[in-house]
């Protein structure tokens, strides 16, 4: 019995050691994959780094649509970050980089869309809706109240009396 118990303990210890080794191996492999997925950029000046960080925060990921390219992990966001980096290294200004991205991906890629004839309704629509709703509310309140209810009831009673006769 004791022999069986010690054998079970050794098996449990071996299984535990194997599980810990597998866990450690997975941890090490995941650390390498995280560092491999991270973009490494080196900048000539701190101003260039600031421009890069500002632009990647202002440009929207076309795939995710609710994340900027700095936060997105989509492949297109990685490509866009690399392109922003390359354009800044070429000496392009922030506006030139934004214009390049807009020409390639459309106005949607920039979080600050321009006011154009096509987007004007997005700006004017809510204001126009509030204005119309306010007019409707004011008109409903300014309608004259109905005649005195007591007078209407008396008139209705009189009509009923005439019909009975």
Tab-separated table of N, CA and C in Angstrom:
chain	number	residue	atom	x	y	z
A	1	UNK	N	0.818	-1.190	0.000
A	1	UNK	CA	0.000	0.000	0.000
A	1	UNK	C	0.864	1.257	0.000
A	2	UNK	N	1.885	1.264	0.861
A	2	UNK	CA	2.777	2.417	0.930
A	2	UNK	C	3.521	2.574	-0.386
A	3	UNK	N	3.887	1.469	-0.977
A	3	UNK	CA	4.585	1.504	-2.258
A	3	UNK	C	3.696	2.126	-3.330
A	4	UNK	N	2.445	1.772	-3.344
A	4	UNK	CA	1.488	2.329	-4.304
A	4	UNK	C	1.311	3.824	-4.077
A	5	UNK	N	1.275	4.233	-2.839
A	5	UNK	CA	1.110	5.640	-2.496
A	5	UNK	C	2.327	6.449	-2.924
A	6	UNK	N	3.520	5.962	-2.691
A	6	UNK	CA	4.728	6.691	-3.091
A	6	UNK	C	4.848	6.763	-4.599
A	7	UNK	N	4.427	5.729	-5.304
A	7	UNK	CA	4.439	5.748	-6.763
A	7	UNK	C	3.473	6.794	-7.295
A	8	UNK	N	2.321	6.892	-6.681
A	8	UNK	CA	1.330	7.899	-7.095
A	8	UNK	C	1.853	9.307	-6.853
A	9	UNK	N	2.538	9.494	-5.736
A	9	UNK	CA	3.092	10.819	-5.422
A	9	UNK	C	4.163	11.187	-6.442
A	10	UNK	N	5.014	10.235	-6.811
A	10	UNK	CA	6.062	10.506	-7.801
A	10	UNK	C	5.457	10.834	-9.172
A	11	UNK	N	4.411	10.106	-9.543
A	11	UNK	CA	3.742	10.384	-10.824
A	11	UNK	C	3.121	11.789	-10.824
A	12	UNK	N	2.493	12.122	-9.696
A	12	UNK	CA	1.883	13.453	-9.573
A	12	UNK	C	2.956	14.543	-9.661
A	13	UNK	N	4.074	14.328	-9.011
A	13	UNK	CA	5.168	15.303	-9.027
A	13	UNK	C	5.732	15.428	-10.434
A	14	UNK	N	5.865	14.314	-11.139
A	14	UNK	CA	6.372	14.354	-12.515
A	14	UNK	C	5.386	15.081	-13.432
A	15	UNK	N	4.111	14.804	-13.265
A	15	UNK	CA	3.097	15.477	-14.099
A	15	UNK	C	3.085	16.972	-13.812
A	16	UNK	N	3.256	17.311	-12.544
A	16	UNK	CA	3.289	18.737	-12.169
A	16	UNK	C	4.518	19.410	-12.778
A	17	UNK	N	5.642	18.766	-12.731
A	17	UNK	CA	6.874	19.322	-13.301
A	17	UNK	C	6.735	19.494	-14.813
A	18	UNK	N	6.142	18.529	-15.457
A	18	UNK	CA	5.932	18.624	-16.906
A	18	UNK	C	4.988	19.777	-17.229
A	19	UNK	N	3.908	19.917	-16.467
A	19	UNK	CA	2.967	21.013	-16.694
A	19	UNK	C	3.643	22.367	-16.496
A	20	UNK	N	4.477	22.480	-15.465
A	20	UNK	CA	5.198	23.740	-15.234
A	20	UNK	C	6.179	24.031	-16.368
A	21	UNK	N	6.842	23.006	-16.869
A	21	UNK	CA	7.773	23.192	-17.993
A	21	UNK	C	7.038	23.635	-19.255
A	22	UNK	N	5.905	23.031	-19.509
A	22	UNK	CA	5.108	23.419	-20.681
A	22	UNK	C	4.629	24.857	-20.536
A	23	UNK	N	4.161	25.211	-19.348
A	23	UNK	CA	3.715	26.582	-19.091
A	23	UNK	C	4.859	27.576	-19.281
A	24	UNK	N	6.041	27.252	-18.779
A	24	UNK	CA	7.204	28.137	-18.927
A	24	UNK	C	7.578	28.289	-20.397
A	25	UNK	N	7.526	27.201	-21.146
A	25	UNK	CA	7.845	27.249	-22.568
A	25	UNK	C	6.849	28.122	-23.321
A	26	UNK	N	5.556	27.966	-23.023
A	26	UNK	CA	4.542	28.797	-23.668
A	26	UNK	C	4.720	30.270	-23.317
A	27	UNK	N	5.083	30.545	-22.087
A	27	UNK	CA	5.311	31.916	-21.655
A	27	UNK	C	6.475	32.542	-22.423
A	28	UNK	N	7.556	31.819	-22.561
A	28	UNK	CA	8.726	32.324	-23.283
A	28	UNK	C	8.388	32.539	-24.758
A	29	UNK	N	7.681	31.598	-25.364
A	29	UNK	CA	7.306	31.738	-26.769
A	29	UNK	C	6.364	32.919	-26.988
A	30	UNK	N	5.432	33.130	-26.076
A	30	UNK	CA	4.514	34.256	-26.233
A	30	UNK	C	5.253	35.577	-26.076
A	31	UNK	N	6.266	35.625	-25.232
A	31	UNK	CA	7.045	36.855	-25.071
A	31	UNK	C	7.774	37.180	-26.364
A	32	UNK	N	8.294	36.156	-27.055
A	32	UNK	CA	8.960	36.407	-28.331
A	32	UNK	C	7.980	36.870	-29.394
A	33	UNK	N	6.782	36.300	-29.402
A	33	UNK	CA	5.810	36.690	-30.421
A	33	UNK	C	5.334	38.113	-30.199
A	34	UNK	N	5.215	38.553	-28.944
A	34	UNK	CA	4.796	39.924	-28.662
A	34	UNK	C	5.861	40.894	-29.124
A	35	UNK	N	7.118	40.596	-28.846
A	35	UNK	CA	8.170	41.513	-29.267
A	35	UNK	C	8.339	41.500	-30.774
A	36	UNK	N	8.028	40.390	-31.438
A	36	UNK	CA	8.132	40.337	-32.890
A	36	UNK	C	7.021	41.137	-33.542
A	37	UNK	N	5.836	41.207	-32.917
A	37	UNK	CA	4.719	41.930	-33.503
A	37	UNK	C	4.825	43.436	-33.283
A	38	UNK	N	5.647	43.855	-32.339
A	38	UNK	CA	5.759	45.269	-32.016
A	38	UNK	C	6.619	45.966	-33.067
A	39	UNK	N	6.154	47.128	-33.548
A	39	UNK	CA	6.915	47.893	-34.528
A	39	UNK	C	8.047	48.629	-33.830
A	40	UNK	N	9.218	48.606	-34.428
A	40	UNK	CA	10.377	49.305	-33.879
A	40	UNK	C	10.721	50.443	-34.846
A	41	UNK	N	10.633	51.664	-34.343
A	41	UNK	CA	10.959	52.822	-35.153
A	41	UNK	C	11.998	53.658	-34.427
A	42	UNK	N	12.975	54.134	-35.173
A	42	UNK	CA	13.961	55.042	-34.588
A	42	UNK	C	13.845	56.377	-35.324
A	43	UNK	N	13.945	57.456	-34.570
A	43	UNK	CA	13.748	58.787	-35.122
A	43	UNK	C	15.012	59.614	-34.963
A	44	UNK	N	15.186	60.540	-35.898
A	44	UNK	CA	16.355	61.408	-35.861
A	44	UNK	C	16.224	62.480	-34.782
A	45	UNK	N	14.997	62.976	-34.603
A	45	UNK	CA	14.771	64.053	-33.634
A	45	UNK	C	13.547	63.729	-32.782
A	46	UNK	N	13.478	64.319	-31.603
A	46	UNK	CA	12.274	64.133	-30.781
A	46	UNK	C	11.023	64.729	-31.455
A	47	UNK	N	11.203	65.782	-32.242
A	47	UNK	CA	10.066	66.387	-32.948
A	47	UNK	C	9.482	65.407	-33.970
A	48	UNK	N	10.358	64.656	-34.618
A	48	UNK	CA	9.897	63.658	-35.589
A	48	UNK	C	9.106	62.562	-34.868
A	49	UNK	N	9.555	62.168	-33.707
A	49	UNK	CA	8.838	61.164	-32.913
A	49	UNK	C	7.473	61.694	-32.484
A	50	UNK	N	7.422	62.953	-32.050
A	50	UNK	CA	6.151	63.570	-31.661
A	50	UNK	C	5.192	63.631	-32.841
A	51	UNK	N	5.684	63.977	-34.008
A	51	UNK	CA	4.838	64.014	-35.217
A	51	UNK	C	4.292	62.629	-35.523
A	52	UNK	N	5.151	61.613	-35.393
A	52	UNK	CA	4.717	60.235	-35.651
A	52	UNK	C	3.604	59.830	-34.686
A	53	UNK	N	3.802	60.114	-33.397
A	53	UNK	CA	2.801	59.743	-32.403
A	53	UNK	C	1.493	60.503	-32.627
A	54	UNK	N	1.594	61.771	-32.990
A	54	UNK	CA	0.392	62.576	-33.248
A	54	UNK	C	-0.366	62.049	-34.465
A	55	UNK	N	0.375	61.753	-35.534
A	55	UNK	CA	-0.269	61.276	-36.759
A	55	UNK	C	-0.900	59.899	-36.573
A	56	UNK	N	-0.227	59.011	-35.874
A	56	UNK	CA	-0.810	57.678	-35.689
A	56	UNK	C	-2.026	57.721	-34.774
A	57	UNK	N	-2.125	58.759	-33.956
A	57	UNK	CA	-3.320	58.914	-33.117
A	57	UNK	C	-4.455	59.564	-33.893
A	58	UNK	N	-4.143	60.366	-34.924
A	58	UNK	CA	-5.159	61.071	-35.713
A	58	UNK	C	-5.698	60.254	-36.879
A	59	UNK	N	-4.966	59.261	-37.313
A	59	UNK	CA	-5.390	58.485	-38.484
A	59	UNK	C	-6.142	57.242	-38.041
A	60	UNK	N	-7.263	56.997	-38.699
A	60	UNK	CA	-8.163	55.893	-38.346
A	60	UNK	C	-7.797	54.642	-39.147
A	61	UNK	N	-7.916	53.515	-38.502
A	61	UNK	CA	-7.679	52.238	-39.174
A	61	UNK	C	-8.872	51.939	-40.080
A	62	UNK	N	-8.665	51.742	-41.379
A	62	UNK	CA	-9.794	51.463	-42.278
A	62	UNK	C	-10.467	50.119	-41.998
A	63	UNK	N	-9.759	49.202	-41.373
A	63	UNK	CA	-10.342	47.894	-41.096
A	63	UNK	C	-11.134	47.916	-39.787
A	64	UNK	N	-10.569	48.512	-38.749
A	64	UNK	CA	-11.218	48.518	-37.439
A	64	UNK	C	-12.313	49.583	-37.354
A	65	UNK	N	-12.103	50.710	-37.966
A	65	UNK	CA	-13.050	51.826	-38.080
A	65	UNK	C	-13.340	52.544	-36.767
A	66	UNK	N	-12.973	52.006	-35.640
A	66	UNK	CA	-13.188	52.738	-34.398
A	66	UNK	C	-11.905	52.848	-33.603
A	67	UNK	N	-10.784	52.529	-34.223
A	67	UNK	CA	-9.485	52.640	-33.578
A	67	UNK	C	-8.545	53.431	-34.458
A	68	UNK	N	-7.633	54.133	-33.819
A	68	UNK	CA	-6.607	54.792	-34.613
A	68	UNK	C	-5.525	53.767	-34.950
A	69	UNK	N	-4.628	54.137	-35.855
A	69	UNK	CA	-3.629	53.149	-36.292
A	69	UNK	C	-2.579	52.885	-35.217
A	70	UNK	N	-2.477	53.764	-34.226
A	70	UNK	CA	-1.535	53.515	-33.135
A	70	UNK	C	-2.020	52.369	-32.246
A	71	UNK	N	-3.315	52.257	-32.057
A	71	UNK	CA	-3.880	51.237	-31.165
A	71	UNK	C	-4.272	49.951	-31.881
A	72	UNK	N	-4.481	50.022	-33.178
A	72	UNK	CA	-4.977	48.870	-33.916
A	72	UNK	C	-3.868	47.845	-34.146
A	73	UNK	N	-4.257	46.573	-34.141
A	73	UNK	CA	-3.313	45.500	-34.412
A	73	UNK	C	-3.556	44.877	-35.786
A	74	UNK	N	-4.403	45.497	-36.595
A	74	UNK	CA	-4.687	44.980	-37.937
A	74	UNK	C	-3.452	45.159	-38.824
A	75	UNK	N	-3.322	44.289	-39.797
A	75	UNK	CA	-2.162	44.360	-40.701
A	75	UNK	C	-2.110	45.689	-41.454
A	76	UNK	N	-3.273	46.193	-41.854
A	76	UNK	CA	-3.281	47.462	-42.584
A	76	UNK	C	-2.808	48.606	-41.690
A	77	UNK	N	-3.097	48.523	-40.386
A	77	UNK	CA	-2.617	49.552	-39.462
A	77	UNK	C	-1.096	49.489	-39.339
A	78	UNK	N	-0.546	48.283	-39.335
A	78	UNK	CA	0.917	48.144	-39.314
A	78	UNK	C	1.517	48.773	-40.569
A	79	UNK	N	0.900	48.481	-41.723
A	79	UNK	CA	1.384	49.057	-42.983
A	79	UNK	C	1.286	50.579	-42.969
A	80	UNK	N	0.182	51.096	-42.445
A	80	UNK	CA	0.006	52.550	-42.398
A	80	UNK	C	1.030	53.194	-41.460
A	81	UNK	N	1.322	52.549	-40.340
A	81	UNK	CA	2.345	53.092	-39.433
A	81	UNK	C	3.710	53.125	-40.116
A	82	UNK	N	4.020	52.048	-40.842
A	82	UNK	CA	5.299	52.019	-41.555
A	82	UNK	C	5.353	53.108	-42.622
A	83	UNK	N	4.229	53.355	-43.297
A	83	UNK	CA	4.201	54.388	-44.330
A	83	UNK	C	4.335	55.775	-43.708
A	84	UNK	N	3.662	56.008	-42.584
A	84	UNK	CA	3.801	57.298	-41.888
A	84	UNK	C	5.253	57.499	-41.483
A	85	UNK	N	5.879	56.458	-40.962
A	85	UNK	CA	7.287	56.535	-40.571
A	85	UNK	C	8.166	56.863	-41.776
A	86	UNK	N	7.936	56.159	-42.898
A	86	UNK	CA	8.745	56.386	-44.101
A	86	UNK	C	8.560	57.814	-44.630
A	87	UNK	N	7.326	58.290	-44.644
A	87	UNK	CA	7.075	59.648	-45.137
A	87	UNK	C	7.729	60.696	-44.234
A	88	UNK	N	7.684	60.489	-42.942
A	88	UNK	CA	8.331	61.435	-42.025
A	88	UNK	C	9.848	61.393	-42.193
A	89	UNK	N	10.404	60.212	-42.425
A	89	UNK	CA	11.843	60.087	-42.658
A	89	UNK	C	12.259	60.786	-43.954
A	90	UNK	N	11.323	60.852	-44.927
A	90	UNK	CA	11.606	61.554	-46.189
A	90	UNK	C	11.534	63.067	-46.025
A	91	UNK	N	11.086	63.516	-44.855
A	91	UNK	CA	11.022	64.948	-44.602
A	91	UNK	C	9.658	65.557	-44.883
A	92	UNK	N	8.642	64.735	-45.052
A	92	UNK	CA	7.291	65.242	-45.303
A	92	UNK	C	6.736	65.878	-44.031
A	93	UNK	N	5.883	66.881	-44.199
A	93	UNK	CA	5.226	67.522	-43.058
A	93	UNK	C	4.019	66.684	-42.636
A	94	UNK	N	3.467	67.016	-41.474
A	94	UNK	CA	2.295	66.290	-40.989
A	94	UNK	C	1.135	66.413	-41.969
A	95	UNK	N	0.924	67.613	-42.508
A	95	UNK	CA	-0.186	67.815	-43.444
A	95	UNK	C	0.029	67.027	-44.732
A	96	UNK	N	1.265	66.925	-45.183
A	96	UNK	CA	1.547	66.135	-46.392
A	96	UNK	C	1.274	64.652	-46.143
A	97	UNK	N	1.594	64.176	-44.954
A	97	UNK	CA	1.319	62.770	-44.621
A	97	UNK	C	-0.190	62.545	-44.569
A	98	UNK	N	-0.923	63.469	-43.948
A	98	UNK	CA	-2.381	63.348	-43.880
A	98	UNK	C	-2.978	63.382	-45.280
A	99	UNK	N	-2.506	64.291	-46.109
A	99	UNK	CA	-3.008	64.372	-47.487
A	99	UNK	C	-2.727	63.085	-48.259
A	100	UNK	N	-1.545	62.500	-48.056
A	100	UNK	CA	-1.223	61.240	-48.724
A	100	UNK	C	-2.191	60.146	-48.287
A	101	UNK	N	-2.419	60.037	-46.980
A	101	UNK	CA	-3.323	59.000	-46.468
A	101	UNK	C	-4.759	59.236	-46.936
A	102	UNK	N	-5.184	60.500	-47.007
A	102	UNK	CA	-6.531	60.793	-47.504
A	102	UNK	C	-6.662	60.434	-48.972
A	103	UNK	N	-5.622	60.703	-49.770
A	103	UNK	CA	-5.698	60.367	-51.196
A	103	UNK	C	-5.730	58.860	-51.395
A	104	UNK	N	-5.108	58.128	-50.497
A	104	UNK	CA	-5.070	56.674	-50.625
A	104	UNK	C	-6.302	56.000	-50.038
A	105	UNK	N	-6.780	56.470	-48.869
A	105	UNK	CA	-7.875	55.793	-48.165
A	105	UNK	C	-9.166	56.610	-48.082
A	106	UNK	N	-9.144	57.852	-48.517
A	106	UNK	CA	-10.333	58.697	-48.461
A	106	UNK	C	-10.365	59.545	-47.199
A	107	UNK	N	-11.326	60.471	-47.129
A	107	UNK	CA	-11.445	61.379	-45.981
A	107	UNK	C	-11.742	60.640	-44.687
A	108	UNK	N	-12.291	59.447	-44.798
A	108	UNK	CA	-12.665	58.659	-43.620
A	108	UNK	C	-11.468	58.352	-42.726
A	109	UNK	N	-10.288	58.261	-43.312
A	109	UNK	CA	-9.104	57.841	-42.565
A	109	UNK	C	-8.670	58.890	-41.539
A	110	UNK	N	-9.096	60.121	-41.710
A	110	UNK	CA	-8.715	61.190	-40.774
A	110	UNK	C	-9.865	61.434	-39.808
A	111	UNK	N	-9.559	61.493	-38.515
A	111	UNK	CA	-10.594	61.672	-37.498
A	111	UNK	C	-11.230	63.051	-37.537
A	112	UNK	N	-10.614	64.015	-38.212
A	112	UNK	CA	-11.172	65.359	-38.310
A	112	UNK	C	-11.593	65.595	-39.759
A	113	UNK	N	-12.809	65.161	-40.123
A	113	UNK	CA	-13.234	65.271	-41.522
A	113	UNK	C	-13.461	66.735	-41.906
A	114	UNK	N	-13.206	67.061	-43.165
A	114	UNK	CA	-13.414	68.440	-43.604
A	114	UNK	C	-14.907	68.726	-43.785
A	115	UNK	N	-15.264	69.994	-43.685
A	115	UNK	CA	-16.653	70.401	-43.930
A	115	UNK	C	-16.770	70.661	-45.429
A	116	UNK	N	-17.472	69.775	-46.117
A	116	UNK	CA	-17.698	69.908	-47.558
A	116	UNK	C	-19.193	69.834	-47.812
A	117	UNK	N	-19.567	69.981	-49.070
A	117	UNK	CA	-20.988	69.891	-49.423
A	117	UNK	C	-21.537	68.509	-49.059
A	118	UNK	N	-20.708	67.492	-49.189
A	118	UNK	CA	-21.157	66.129	-48.880
A	118	UNK	C	-21.299	65.900	-47.376
A	119	UNK	N	-20.461	66.543	-46.578
A	119	UNK	CA	-20.515	66.313	-45.133
A	119	UNK	C	-21.257	67.407	-44.386
A	120	UNK	N	-21.709	68.412	-45.078
A	120	UNK	CA	-22.390	69.529	-44.423
A	120	UNK	C	-23.662	69.066	-43.712
A	121	UNK	N	-24.382	68.130	-44.298
A	121	UNK	CA	-25.619	67.650	-43.670
A	121	UNK	C	-25.325	66.958	-42.341
A	122	UNK	N	-24.127	66.398	-42.179
A	122	UNK	CA	-23.764	65.794	-40.888
A	122	UNK	C	-23.656	66.850	-39.794
A	123	UNK	N	-23.221	68.040	-40.182
A	123	UNK	CA	-23.076	69.122	-39.212
A	123	UNK	C	-24.395	69.870	-39.013
A	124	UNK	N	-25.122	70.093	-40.105
A	124	UNK	CA	-26.337	70.899	-40.039
A	124	UNK	C	-27.566	70.069	-39.650
A	125	UNK	N	-27.553	68.789	-39.901
A	125	UNK	CA	-28.708	67.934	-39.624
A	125	UNK	C	-29.197	67.993	-38.190
A	126	UNK	N	-28.338	67.764	-37.217
A	126	UNK	CA	-28.809	67.810	-35.823
A	126	UNK	C	-29.332	69.190	-35.412
A	127	UNK	N	-28.679	70.248	-35.874
A	127	UNK	CA	-29.135	71.606	-35.537
A	127	UNK	C	-30.499	71.867	-36.164
A	128	UNK	N	-30.665	71.460	-37.416
A	128	UNK	CA	-31.940	71.635	-38.105
A	128	UNK	C	-33.042	70.830	-37.412
A	129	UNK	N	-32.753	69.615	-37.002
A	129	UNK	CA	-33.726	68.777	-36.306
A	129	UNK	C	-34.178	69.428	-35.002
A	130	UNK	N	-33.225	69.929	-34.227
A	130	UNK	CA	-33.563	70.587	-32.956
A	130	UNK	C	-34.419	71.815	-33.208
A	131	UNK	N	-34.089	72.583	-34.228
A	131	UNK	CA	-34.855	73.788	-34.557
A	131	UNK	C	-36.297	73.441	-34.930
A	132	UNK	N	-36.502	72.432	-35.767
A	132	UNK	CA	-37.850	72.018	-36.183
A	132	UNK	C	-38.624	71.465	-34.984
A	133	UNK	N	-37.981	70.671	-34.151
A	133	UNK	CA	-38.649	70.123	-32.971
A	133	UNK	C	-39.073	71.239	-32.019
A	134	UNK	N	-38.256	72.255	-31.880
A	134	UNK	CA	-38.585	73.386	-31.019
A	134	UNK	C	-39.796	74.145	-31.552
A	135	UNK	N	-39.862	74.327	-32.864
A	135	UNK	CA	-41.012	75.004	-33.478
A	135	UNK	C	-42.286	74.197	-33.234
A	136	UNK	N	-42.219	72.886	-33.406
A	136	UNK	CA	-43.393	72.034	-33.205
A	136	UNK	C	-43.866	72.123	-31.754
A	137	UNK	N	-42.954	72.077	-30.811
A	137	UNK	CA	-43.325	72.149	-29.395
A	137	UNK	C	-43.965	73.498	-29.072
A	138	UNK	N	-43.393	74.570	-29.575
A	138	UNK	CA	-43.937	75.910	-29.303
A	138	UNK	C	-45.325	76.063	-29.912
A	139	UNK	N	-45.519	75.562	-31.119
A	139	UNK	CA	-46.836	75.682	-31.774
A	139	UNK	C	-47.897	74.883	-31.012
A	140	UNK	N	-47.534	73.724	-30.522
A	140	UNK	CA	-48.516	72.915	-29.787
A	140	UNK	C	-48.924	73.587	-28.489
A	141	UNK	N	-47.990	74.243	-27.859
A	141	UNK	CA	-48.317	74.914	-26.607
A	141	UNK	C	-49.097	76.193	-26.845
A	142	UNK	N	-48.917	76.834	-27.986
A	142	UNK	CA	-49.591	78.112	-28.237
A	142	UNK	C	-51.001	77.937	-28.813
A	143	UNK	N	-51.430	76.724	-29.112
A	143	UNK	CA	-52.780	76.488	-29.610
A	143	UNK	C	-53.768	76.887	-28.503
A	144	UNK	N	-54.855	77.571	-28.913
A	144	UNK	CA	-55.825	78.032	-27.920
A	144	UNK	C	-56.487	76.848	-27.249
A	145	UNK	N	-56.670	76.936	-25.957
A	145	UNK	CA	-57.301	75.813	-25.252
A	145	UNK	C	-58.749	75.648	-25.724
A	146	UNK	N	-59.272	74.452	-25.666
A	146	UNK	CA	-60.657	74.225	-26.111
A	146	UNK	C	-61.646	75.007	-25.228
A	147	UNK	N	-62.851	75.123	-25.741
A	147	UNK	CA	-63.897	75.840	-24.994
A	147	UNK	C	-64.080	75.220	-23.613
A	148	UNK	N	-64.766	75.940	-22.780
A	148	UNK	CA	-65.012	75.471	-21.426
A	148	UNK	C	-65.745	74.136	-21.476
A	149	UNK	N	-65.232	73.155	-20.764
A	149	UNK	CA	-65.819	71.815	-20.773
A	149	UNK	C	-67.229	71.799	-20.190
A	150	UNK	N	-67.434	72.613	-19.199
A	150	UNK	CA	-68.772	72.647	-18.588
A	150	UNK	C	-69.801	73.118	-19.611
A	151	UNK	N	-69.418	74.105	-20.435
A	151	UNK	CA	-70.328	74.605	-21.466
A	151	UNK	C	-70.587	73.525	-22.513
A	152	UNK	N	-69.551	72.770	-22.867
A	152	UNK	CA	-69.717	71.699	-23.855
A	152	UNK	C	-70.634	70.600	-23.308
A	153	UNK	N	-70.451	70.233	-22.041
A	153	UNK	CA	-71.300	69.203	-21.444
A	153	UNK	C	-72.767	69.657	-21.361
A	154	UNK	N	-72.954	70.919	-21.046
A	154	UNK	CA	-74.330	71.445	-20.987
A	154	UNK	C	-74.976	71.406	-22.367
A	155	UNK	N	-74.205	71.751	-23.382
A	155	UNK	CA	-74.717	71.741	-24.753
A	155	UNK	C	-75.048	70.302	-25.170
A	156	UNK	N	-74.203	69.338	-24.798
A	156	UNK	CA	-74.450	67.941	-25.134
A	156	UNK	C	-75.694	67.422	-24.419
A	157	UNK	N	-75.869	67.800	-23.149
A	157	UNK	CA	-77.070	67.399	-22.401
A	157	UNK	C	-78.335	67.957	-23.055
A	158	UNK	N	-78.243	69.203	-23.507
A	158	UNK	CA	-79.393	69.844	-24.157
A	158	UNK	C	-79.758	69.104	-25.435
A	159	UNK	N	-78.726	68.672	-26.189
A	159	UNK	CA	-79.004	67.942	-27.420
A	159	UNK	C	-79.630	66.583	-27.116
A	160	UNK	N	-79.207	65.933	-26.077
A	160	UNK	CA	-79.793	64.645	-25.689
A	160	UNK	C	-81.241	64.799	-25.270
A	161	UNK	N	-81.555	65.863	-24.551
A	161	UNK	CA	-82.936	66.127	-24.127
A	161	UNK	C	-83.832	66.349	-25.348
A	162	UNK	N	-83.329	67.044	-26.353
A	162	UNK	CA	-84.133	67.299	-27.554
A	162	UNK	C	-84.406	66.002	-28.300
A	163	UNK	N	-83.416	65.091	-28.312
A	163	UNK	CA	-83.602	63.827	-29.032
A	163	UNK	C	-84.619	62.952	-28.330
A	164	UNK	N	-84.737	63.043	-27.001
A	164	UNK	CA	-85.680	62.237	-26.245
A	164	UNK	C	-87.114	62.670	-26.545
A	165	UNK	N	-87.322	63.876	-26.824
A	165	UNK	CA	-88.685	64.374	-27.065
A	165	UNK	C	-89.211	63.946	-28.375
